[in-house]
Short mmCIF file of C-alpha atoms and ligand atoms in Angstrom, two decimals:
data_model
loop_
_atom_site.label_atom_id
_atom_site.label_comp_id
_atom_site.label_asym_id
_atom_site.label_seq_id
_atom_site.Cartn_x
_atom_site.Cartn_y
_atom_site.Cartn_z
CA UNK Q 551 -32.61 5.60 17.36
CA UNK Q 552 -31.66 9.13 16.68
CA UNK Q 553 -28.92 10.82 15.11
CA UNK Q 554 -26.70 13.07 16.19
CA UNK Q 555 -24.61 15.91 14.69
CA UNK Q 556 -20.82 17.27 15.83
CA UNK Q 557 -19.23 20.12 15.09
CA UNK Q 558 -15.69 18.98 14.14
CA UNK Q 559 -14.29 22.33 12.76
CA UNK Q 560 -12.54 22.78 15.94
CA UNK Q 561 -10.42 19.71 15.91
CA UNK Q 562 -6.65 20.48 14.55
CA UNK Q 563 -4.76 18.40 12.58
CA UNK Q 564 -3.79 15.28 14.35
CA UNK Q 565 -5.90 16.24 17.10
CA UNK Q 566 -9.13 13.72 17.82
CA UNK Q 567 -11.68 13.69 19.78
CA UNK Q 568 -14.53 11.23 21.59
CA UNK Q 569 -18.30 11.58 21.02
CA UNK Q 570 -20.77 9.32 23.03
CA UNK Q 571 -23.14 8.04 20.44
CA UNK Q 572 -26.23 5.04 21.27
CA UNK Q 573 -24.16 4.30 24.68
CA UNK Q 574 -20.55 3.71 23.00
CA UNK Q 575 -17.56 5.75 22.31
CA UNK Q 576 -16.88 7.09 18.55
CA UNK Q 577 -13.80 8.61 17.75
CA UNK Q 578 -13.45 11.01 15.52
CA UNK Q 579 -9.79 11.66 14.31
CA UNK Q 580 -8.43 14.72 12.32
CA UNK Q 581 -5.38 12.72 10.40
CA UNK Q 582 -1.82 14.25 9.74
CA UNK Q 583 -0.58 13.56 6.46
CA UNK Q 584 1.80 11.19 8.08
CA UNK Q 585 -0.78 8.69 9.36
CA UNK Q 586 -2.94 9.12 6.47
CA UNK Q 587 0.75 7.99 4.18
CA UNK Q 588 1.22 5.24 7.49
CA UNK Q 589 -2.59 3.99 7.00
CA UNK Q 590 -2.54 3.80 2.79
CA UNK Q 591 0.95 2.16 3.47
CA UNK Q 592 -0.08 -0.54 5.67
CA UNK Q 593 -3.31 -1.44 2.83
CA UNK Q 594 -0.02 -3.89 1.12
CA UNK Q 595 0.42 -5.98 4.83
CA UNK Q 596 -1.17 -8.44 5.73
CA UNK Q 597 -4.12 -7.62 7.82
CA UNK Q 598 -5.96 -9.45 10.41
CA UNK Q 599 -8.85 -8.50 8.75
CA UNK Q 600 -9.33 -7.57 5.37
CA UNK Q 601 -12.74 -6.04 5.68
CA UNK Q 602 -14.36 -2.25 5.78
CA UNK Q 603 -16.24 -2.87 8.52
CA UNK Q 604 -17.84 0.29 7.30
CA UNK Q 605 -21.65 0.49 7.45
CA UNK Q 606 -21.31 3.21 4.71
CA UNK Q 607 -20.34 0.85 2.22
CA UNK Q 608 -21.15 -2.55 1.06
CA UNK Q 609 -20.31 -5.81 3.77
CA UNK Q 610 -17.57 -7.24 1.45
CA UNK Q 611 -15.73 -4.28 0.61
CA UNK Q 612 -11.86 -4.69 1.26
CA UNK Q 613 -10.14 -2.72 4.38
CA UNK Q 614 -8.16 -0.45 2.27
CA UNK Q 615 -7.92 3.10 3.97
CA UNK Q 616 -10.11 4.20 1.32
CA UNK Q 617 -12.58 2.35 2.84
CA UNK Q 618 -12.49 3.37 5.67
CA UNK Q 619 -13.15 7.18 5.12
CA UNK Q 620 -15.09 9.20 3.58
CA UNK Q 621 -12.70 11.85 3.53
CA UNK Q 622 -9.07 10.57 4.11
CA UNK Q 623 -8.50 13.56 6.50
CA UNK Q 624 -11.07 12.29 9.08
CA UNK Q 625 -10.84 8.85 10.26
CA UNK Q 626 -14.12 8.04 12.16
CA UNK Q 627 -14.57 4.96 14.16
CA UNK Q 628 -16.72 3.88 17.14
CA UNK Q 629 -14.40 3.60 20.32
CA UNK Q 630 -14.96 -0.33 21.64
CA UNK Q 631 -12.19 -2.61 21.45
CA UNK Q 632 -13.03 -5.93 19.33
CA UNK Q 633 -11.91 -8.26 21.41
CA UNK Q 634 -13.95 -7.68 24.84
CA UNK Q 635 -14.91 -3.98 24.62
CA UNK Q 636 -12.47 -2.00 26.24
CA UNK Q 637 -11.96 1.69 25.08
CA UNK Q 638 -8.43 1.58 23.13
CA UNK Q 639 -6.09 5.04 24.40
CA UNK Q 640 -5.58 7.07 21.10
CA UNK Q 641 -3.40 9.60 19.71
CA UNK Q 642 -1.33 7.67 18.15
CA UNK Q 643 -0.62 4.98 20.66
CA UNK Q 644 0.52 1.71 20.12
CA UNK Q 645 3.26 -0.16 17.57
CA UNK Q 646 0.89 0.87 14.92
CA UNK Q 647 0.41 4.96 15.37
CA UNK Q 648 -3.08 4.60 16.12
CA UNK Q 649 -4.86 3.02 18.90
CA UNK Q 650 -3.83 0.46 21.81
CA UNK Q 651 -6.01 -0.98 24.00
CA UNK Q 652 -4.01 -2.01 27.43
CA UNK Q 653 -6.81 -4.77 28.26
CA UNK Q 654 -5.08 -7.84 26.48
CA UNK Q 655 -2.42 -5.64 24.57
CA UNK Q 656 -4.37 -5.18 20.51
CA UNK Q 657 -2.94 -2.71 18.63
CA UNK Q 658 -4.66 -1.10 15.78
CA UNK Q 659 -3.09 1.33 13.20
CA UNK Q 660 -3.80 5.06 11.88
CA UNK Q 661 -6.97 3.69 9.63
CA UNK Q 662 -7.67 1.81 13.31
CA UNK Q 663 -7.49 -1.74 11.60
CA UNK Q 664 -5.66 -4.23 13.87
CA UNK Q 665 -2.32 -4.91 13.09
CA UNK Q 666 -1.84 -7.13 16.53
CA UNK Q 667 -2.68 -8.94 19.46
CA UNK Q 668 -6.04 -10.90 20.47
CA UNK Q 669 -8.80 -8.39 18.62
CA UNK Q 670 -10.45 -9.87 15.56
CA UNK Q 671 -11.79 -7.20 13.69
CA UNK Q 672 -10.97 -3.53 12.40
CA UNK Q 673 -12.75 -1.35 14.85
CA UNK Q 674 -16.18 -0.44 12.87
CA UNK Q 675 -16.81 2.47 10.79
CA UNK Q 676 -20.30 4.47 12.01
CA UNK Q 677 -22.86 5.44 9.49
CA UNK Q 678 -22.17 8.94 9.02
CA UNK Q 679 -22.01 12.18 6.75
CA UNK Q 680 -20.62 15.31 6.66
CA UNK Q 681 -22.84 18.24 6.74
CA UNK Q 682 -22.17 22.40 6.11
CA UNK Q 683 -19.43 21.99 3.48
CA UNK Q 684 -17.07 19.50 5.90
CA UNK Q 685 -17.52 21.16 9.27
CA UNK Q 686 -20.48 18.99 11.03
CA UNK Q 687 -20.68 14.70 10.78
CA UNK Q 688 -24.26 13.70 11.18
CA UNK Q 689 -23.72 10.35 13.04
CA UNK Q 690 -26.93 7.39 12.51
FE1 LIG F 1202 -9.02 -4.90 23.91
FE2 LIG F 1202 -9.00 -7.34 25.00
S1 LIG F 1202 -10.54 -5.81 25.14
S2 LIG F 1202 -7.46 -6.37 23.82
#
């Protein structure tokens, strides 16, 4: 399985985007400073889950936003719903300023963790890293 490499330089501030990567949807979101305060916020409530889910760091690190970035202005996450795979709508939808997926109503927040309904898990963090000083994510 190969890897692949996106040029995010042209994403604004709070815009985000959706990259196809080994069949699934990623998303790959360029964080205001108001979702980034919203996500480091909501690392006191109580979370559905309190994992990473982040293949760049170890299994049992907590789901603090700080680990779930690897630069707190890009949020990057792939695009499949927890609960049966749907693709959650984005920018900023839901009761949580992040993502909402309209199959069976889950709403995850601006670190894409779910805050409600019937999805078990944060949506998963990608191995990735950033490439030319910030302006390309090598995905795999
Ligand atoms: Fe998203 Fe069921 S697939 S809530």
């Amino acid at each position: 399985l190969g890897s692949i490499r996106v040029d995010i330089s042209p994403i604004a501030v709070g815009q985000e985007i959706t990259v196809m990567f080994r069949g699934g949807p990623v998303f790959i979101r360029r964080r205001t400073e108001t979702e980034i305060a919203e996500a480091r916020e909501g690392d006191t409530a109580r979370l559905i889950d309190d994992l990473a889910r982040n293949e760049n760091l170890p299994e049992d690190a907590s789901a603090a936003d700080a680990n779930r970035v690897l630069n707190p202005e890009y949020l990057i996450v792939k695009g499949n719903c927890t609960h049966l795979g749907c693709v959650p709508l984005g920018n900023g939808a839901g009761d949580y300023d992040g993502w909402f997926c309209p199959c069976h109503g889950s709403h995850y927040d601006s670190s894409a963790r779910i805050r409600r309904g019937p999805a078990p898990e944060n949506l998963p963090v990608p191995a990735y890293a950033f490439e030319n000083d910030g302006a390309v994510v090598k995905l795999g």
